[in-house]
C-alpha atoms as one frame of an Amber mdcrd trajectory, in Angstrom:
protein
 102.204  91.755 106.804 102.033  93.790 103.609  98.689  94.608 101.976  99.724
  92.522  98.943  99.610  89.326 101.011  95.903  90.076 101.617  95.314  91.131
  97.985  96.509  87.703  96.818  95.598  85.642  99.885  91.919  86.592 100.227
  90.732  85.445  96.742  92.874  82.288  97.017  91.282  81.471 100.386  87.885
  82.392  98.899  88.364  79.864  96.108  89.184  77.119  98.629  86.308  77.987
 101.003  83.747  78.211  98.177  84.977  74.878  96.782  83.547  73.443 100.017
  80.433  75.593 100.610  79.792  77.135  97.160  76.588  75.129  96.663  74.828
  76.519  99.751  72.286  79.379  99.496  74.576  81.748 101.468  77.475  81.140
  99.046  76.389  84.107  96.909  76.882  86.393  99.920  80.194  84.708 100.842
  81.394  85.331  97.269  80.539  89.043  97.594  82.222  89.137 101.019  85.522
  87.759  99.734  85.412  90.140  96.751  84.757  93.076  99.108  87.704  92.203
 101.360  89.958  91.815  98.304  88.885  95.263  97.085  89.549  96.826 100.503
  93.019  95.229 100.586  93.688  96.694  97.112  92.576 100.130  98.353  95.032
  99.894 101.274  97.828  98.873  98.895  96.924 101.743  96.555  97.097 104.171
  99.477 100.566 102.820 100.380 101.747 103.420  96.803 100.273 106.966  96.815
 102.172 107.676 100.053 105.444 105.824  99.430 105.837 105.402  95.654 106.651
 102.149  93.778 107.313  99.117  95.984 109.297  95.871  95.727 108.131  92.861
  97.729 109.259  89.340  98.500 112.788  89.262  97.043 111.721  91.597  94.207
 109.341  88.934  92.838 106.494  91.444  93.141 106.535  95.073  92.071 103.823
  97.733  92.351 104.303 100.810  90.140 102.130 103.405  88.326 101.415 101.010
  85.433  99.830  98.250  87.502  98.532  99.917  90.674  95.375 101.381  89.082
  94.758  98.154  87.129  94.918  96.140  90.379  92.304  98.373  92.036  90.154
  98.404  88.877  90.296  94.586  88.717  89.262  94.210  92.362  86.487  96.827
  91.969  84.927  95.235  88.858  85.232  91.776  90.479  83.290  93.117  93.479
  80.517  94.780  91.450  80.220  91.676  89.238  79.884  89.484  92.347  77.074
  91.818  93.568  75.335  91.585  90.154  75.872  87.821  90.173  73.814  87.289
  93.376  70.275  87.768  91.971  71.326  86.716  88.463  72.625  83.274  89.490
  69.652  82.746  91.813  67.304  83.137  88.832  69.526  80.808  86.747  69.221
  78.237  89.551  65.422  78.686  89.638  65.333  78.096  85.862  67.248  74.821
  86.341  70.368  75.975  84.475  72.540  75.812  87.604  72.647  72.760  89.909
  74.260  72.904  93.396  77.421  71.261  91.969  77.649  73.884  89.224  77.105
  76.695  91.727  80.009  75.383  93.790  82.237  75.246  90.704  81.124  78.721
  89.606  81.755  80.438  92.960  85.080  78.691  93.563  86.441  79.410  90.065
  85.213  83.023  90.234  87.469  83.703  93.234  90.415  81.762  91.766  90.046
  83.713  88.502  90.307  86.947  90.509  93.444  85.590  92.191  95.127  84.721
  88.859  94.483  88.200  87.449  95.822  89.967  90.547  98.866  87.656  90.558
  99.591  88.469  86.892  99.289  92.208  87.506 101.434  92.434  90.648 104.312
  90.085  89.847 107.674  91.423  88.674 108.598  88.076  87.118 107.748  87.519
  83.431 107.617  83.760  84.115 104.990  84.185  86.841 102.971  86.479  84.523
 102.902  83.576  82.060 101.837  81.107  84.791  99.075  83.504  85.916  97.750
  83.870  82.350  97.710  80.075  81.921  95.881  79.665  85.251  93.390  82.374
  84.219  92.723  80.399  81.027  92.016  77.192  82.976  89.663  78.857  85.480
  87.719  80.718  82.782  87.357  77.554  80.654  85.493  76.000  83.600  83.397
  79.169  84.045  82.444  79.377  80.344  81.384  75.706  80.271  79.448  75.811
  83.562  75.982  75.449  81.920  77.116  72.170  80.262  75.063  72.819  77.125
  76.532  71.594  73.800  77.139  75.228  72.731  78.899  76.191  75.992  81.096
  73.076  75.917  82.044  73.817  72.295  82.863  77.438  73.220  84.957  76.291
  76.187  86.940  73.790  74.082  87.510  76.379  71.372  88.693  78.867  74.009
  90.927  76.257  75.676  92.590  75.098  72.436  93.102  78.546  70.875  94.313
  80.223  74.068  96.402  77.139  74.914  98.225  77.487  71.598  98.539  81.241
  72.160  99.938  80.807  75.669 102.471  78.299  74.286 103.705  81.011  71.897
 103.997  83.419  74.842 106.042  80.815  76.751 108.441  80.543  73.820 108.734
  84.345  73.747 109.423  84.406  77.518 112.185  81.792  77.088 113.752  83.930
  74.337 113.741  86.963  76.687 115.559  84.835  79.285 118.055  83.764  76.611
 118.739  87.430  75.737 119.247  88.238  79.458 121.546  85.214  79.848 123.844
  86.596  77.123 124.238  89.877  79.037 124.224  88.751  82.684 125.625  85.219
  82.431 123.810  82.102  83.571 124.379  82.783  87.303 122.675  86.195  87.257
 120.210  85.753  84.364 116.743  86.731  85.427 113.159  87.181  84.314 112.557
  90.016  86.804 111.140  92.861  84.737 112.876  95.633  86.709 116.292  93.972
  86.264 115.659  93.438  82.550 114.525  97.061  82.216 117.852  98.239  83.665
 119.816  96.364  80.953 117.294  96.611  78.090 119.764  98.612  75.948 122.238
  95.695  76.062 119.779  92.912  75.163 120.344  91.242  71.789 118.009  93.048
  69.312 117.552  89.992  67.061 116.482  87.742  69.928 114.259  90.451  71.442
 112.493  91.211  68.140 111.744  87.491  67.722 110.662  87.242  71.382 108.246
  90.169  70.985 106.596  88.591  67.932 105.899  85.409  69.927 104.771  87.361
  72.999 102.444  89.607  70.975 100.869  86.648  69.179 100.642  84.676  72.445
  99.144  87.350  74.680  97.376  88.901  71.644  95.280  85.717  71.430  94.144
  86.449  74.988  93.454  90.128  74.149  91.326  88.959  71.213  93.271  90.685
  68.450  92.183  89.802  64.913  92.887  87.192  63.458  93.381  85.446  66.838
  89.944  86.425  68.129  87.574  83.617  67.177  87.311  82.152  70.707  86.109
  85.430  72.231  82.562  85.876  70.832  81.692  82.227  71.600  83.066  82.385
  75.156  81.115  85.598  75.857  77.882  84.397  74.300  77.712  80.921  75.858
  79.047  81.521  79.380  77.068  83.108  82.257  76.748  86.892  81.912  78.888
  87.665  85.024  81.708  85.723  83.319  81.244  87.777  80.129  81.570  90.944
  82.247  84.870  89.931  83.881  86.292  88.480  80.651  85.601  91.680  78.704
  86.303  94.089  81.523  89.334  92.512  83.162  91.052  89.549  81.505  91.709
  91.427  78.255  93.348  94.228  80.290  95.699  91.811  82.064  96.844  90.354
  78.715  97.359  93.896  77.377  99.411  94.729  80.490 101.687  91.730  79.800
 102.245  92.956  76.210 103.072  96.478  77.441 105.727  95.193  79.858 107.347
  93.271  76.988 107.088  96.249  74.607 109.141  98.440  76.978 111.979  95.885
  76.909 111.783  95.420  73.127 111.822  99.173  72.414 114.888  99.561  74.647
 116.731  96.697  72.982 115.930  97.594  69.362 115.867 101.385  69.462 113.318
 101.224  66.601 109.520 101.317  66.235 109.219  97.619  65.281 107.119  96.655
  68.340 104.890  99.717  67.964 104.343  99.118  64.241 103.319  95.502  64.896
 100.876  96.650  67.565  99.443  99.352  65.274  98.942  96.778  62.512  97.163
  94.245  64.715  95.205  97.003  66.469  93.950  98.674  63.303  92.989  95.323
  61.744  91.052  94.421  64.913  89.155  97.738  64.966  88.107  97.511  61.298
  87.201  93.781  61.215  85.311  93.897  64.534  83.284  96.942  63.442  82.005
  95.102  60.360  81.306  91.950  62.386  79.201  94.037  64.813  76.911  94.933
  61.882  76.160  91.224  61.227  75.295  90.009  64.741  71.899  88.759  65.901
  72.943  87.659  69.422  73.265  90.591  71.840  76.197  89.161  73.834  78.092
  88.309  70.648  77.596  91.874  69.415  79.097  93.328  72.587  81.954  90.815
  72.499  82.893  92.114  69.020  82.677  95.605  70.524  85.309  94.461  73.067
  87.567  93.284  70.221  87.123  96.680  68.557  88.029  98.598  71.717  91.013
  96.390  72.578  92.187  96.952  68.984  91.915 100.701  69.506  93.897 100.448
  72.772  96.568  98.320  71.047  96.786 100.885  68.247  97.192 103.724  70.791
 100.032 101.969  72.615 101.587 101.095  69.250 101.708 104.790  68.312 103.463
 105.489  71.614 104.272 108.974  72.850 102.888 110.639  75.972  99.409 111.489
  74.670  98.628 108.178  72.935  99.915 106.121  75.911  97.912 108.283  78.346
  94.802 107.821  76.164  95.389 104.047  75.972  95.533 103.745  79.778  92.421
 105.918  80.183  90.606 103.850  77.549  91.526 100.594  79.345  89.976 102.006
  82.529  86.724 103.384  81.060  86.199 100.395  78.730  86.366  98.033  81.743
  83.801 100.062  83.661  81.360 100.698  80.800  81.515  97.282  79.119  80.933
  95.391  82.376  77.951  97.726  83.099  76.519  96.895  79.660  76.838  93.151
  80.329  75.019  93.596  83.667  72.012  95.182  81.926  72.145  92.681  79.042
  72.162  89.831  81.603  68.902  90.987  83.186  67.336  91.740  79.781  68.144
  88.314  78.293  67.065  86.539  81.476  63.639  88.226  81.353  63.159  87.700
  77.604  64.472  84.116  77.749  66.613  84.684  74.656  69.805  86.441  73.546
  68.425  87.167  70.050  68.131  90.943  69.707  65.046  90.885  67.463  63.103
  89.106  70.262  64.081  91.557  73.021  61.844  94.617  72.952  60.593  97.417
  75.198  63.097  97.182  78.047  62.074 100.687  79.113  58.593  99.278  79.941
  59.717  95.928  81.392  62.134  97.651  83.751  62.999 101.328  83.209  66.337
 101.101  85.035  67.479  98.154  82.855  66.361 100.041  79.728  68.057 103.302
  80.655  71.119 101.458  81.940  71.558  99.703  78.575  70.884 102.885  76.589
  73.340 104.986  78.603  75.917 102.194  78.519  75.696 101.940  74.729  75.942
 105.716  74.327  79.022 105.664  76.597  80.772 102.785  74.786  80.076 104.417
  71.392  82.066 107.445  72.546  79.339 110.025  73.113  80.455 113.047  75.168
  80.830 113.647  78.072  81.675 109.999  78.912  85.294 108.929  79.435  85.347
 106.845  76.236  84.840 110.046  74.249  87.829 111.683  75.971  90.175 108.744
  75.312  88.976 108.179  71.715  89.333 111.908  71.000  92.945 111.834  72.221
  93.719 108.675  70.218  92.160 110.008  66.997  93.774 113.462  67.204  97.176
 111.850  67.852  96.617 109.504  64.899  95.751 112.480  62.647  99.034 114.117
  63.554 101.372 111.111  63.685  99.752 108.363  61.580  97.466 110.184  59.108
  97.257 107.096  56.846  95.379 105.211  59.590  92.855 107.931  60.453  90.307
 107.197  57.656  90.215 103.509  58.653  89.625 104.409  62.306  86.832 106.875
  61.459  85.176 104.386  59.085  85.294 101.568  61.661  84.014 103.713  64.524
  81.215 105.066  62.287  80.129 101.565  61.213  80.178 100.351  64.840  78.177
 103.398  65.969  75.445 102.947  63.369  75.277  99.134  63.673  74.938  99.169
  67.428  72.350 101.987  67.659  70.136 100.400  64.991  69.952  97.228  67.090
  69.777  98.692  70.592  67.091 101.375  70.073  64.260  98.847  69.348  65.466
  96.676  72.254  65.026  99.615  74.629  62.103 101.590  73.181  60.192  99.007
  71.061  56.736  97.594  71.872  56.553  94.570  74.141  53.972  92.262  75.721
  56.305  91.193  78.568  55.322  92.054  82.141  57.539  94.027  84.517  60.338
  92.127  86.292  59.216  90.277  89.422  62.596  90.426  91.226  64.343  93.795
  91.440  67.616  93.357  89.514  70.976  94.416  91.008  71.437  97.630  89.072
  73.478  99.649  91.575  76.711  98.303  89.943  75.486  99.480  86.506  75.009
 103.083  87.529  78.124 103.138  89.712  80.180 102.008  86.696  78.501 104.451
  84.309  78.870 107.241  86.870  82.610 106.575  87.150  82.857 106.445  83.339
  81.137 109.847  83.213  83.394 111.351  85.914  86.542 110.197  84.086  85.292
 112.034  81.000  85.008 115.274  82.955  87.667 115.066  85.662  90.593 112.696
  86.308  91.703 112.670  89.984  95.266 114.062  90.396  96.872 110.814  91.613
  95.238 108.781  88.805  96.396 111.397  86.307  99.889 111.179  87.874  99.947
 107.375  87.450  98.838 107.631  83.828 101.547 110.222  83.109 104.252 108.213
  84.946 103.202 104.982  83.187 103.178 106.734  79.785 106.674 108.098  80.527
 107.902 104.620  81.515 106.576 103.237  78.224 108.740 105.725  76.387 106.119
 108.433  76.104
């Protein structure tokens, strides 16, 4: 039995078990238990890759290499910490009458199945299965976003379902075009959607078909990443769903969609021998950074503001991978990692803050430092980290991206600096009164689950100061594979 069978089997079994017992009081602990076992299985698989290098499994349908191994472990880790945060959070939601036993069962079951779909998408070698996993992730998260059954959450879920459904249809068309290009080279008997096989023949793939395929794939998976102008589902889904769902959407799902785009970019670059794919990604990325930064300055809802921050950061990552080269690709991978850790930590603190205040409107949330000092400091440190203050990891990755842009794409640098400056000012102006303002609220009765917050922020800090050798090796190998 390979570790991968546990990595995929445990969350799938968890989804089935919690579909039966997810409404019981112990279900919160069962959810954490399944997430913990999934994380441990991912750690074992990571160790195997450190020892033995990239691995093929199950008739080459699954492939673990430097590009996906750290994302798999990151996904399992954030799923675990979010499940831990979710325990007291969902109990309070149940006490407030927002969650009925039926809704709790749906929430816990879909949470595990969502984890399964993301891990399936990351580990598979088959572009068709990646597409299936992204579609399944859409369906599970639609049910998670709409779990409160309020008019606003149902509207957000429908918007998400329709927009991402259209996007995923574009990605399917792009995947079919990739198969068509492979069919021309290998013949119908040997045509394949296995990424490793396609990578071996990428120089022979028809450039016209591949350029068209990449456009459809970028628009399709770009909808899922939240690239402007395909982003309008994302703020609603984050604002109206439960906060643990916002954390995994921002921290994990966007990464999986980005991973799918990167796999396709490698094939397109090999087939075309030009920068077409990179230029498209730079265009979409830069537009996302600039538009999201100005939208941040107009928000009144705290979760919507941080969802626009996610669009901004995913735009920056897309721009970095579009530039290509060893430094920009390395910085993009580092930024994916630290953004996942820091943004999910921010949503954990925001969840407790909004639950105590009874509102998501920023002007009505004040004095978090008095209500609960750890929530207040957690939010403040998280915001400083996500805004790129040294010595956090976001600073290191943004510094690398900006210095590379100055050297290779000087025309884009002023736009990046303007957008990051606007985002910095807009966010601090809103967060400082939330943390340090005067309040009449009493201290929190239940101690919130804030260990995940400081674990995430601690890891984000460490990655700004020191990257472990094997993680650094994976980043370098992945950047090299992407043509860096």
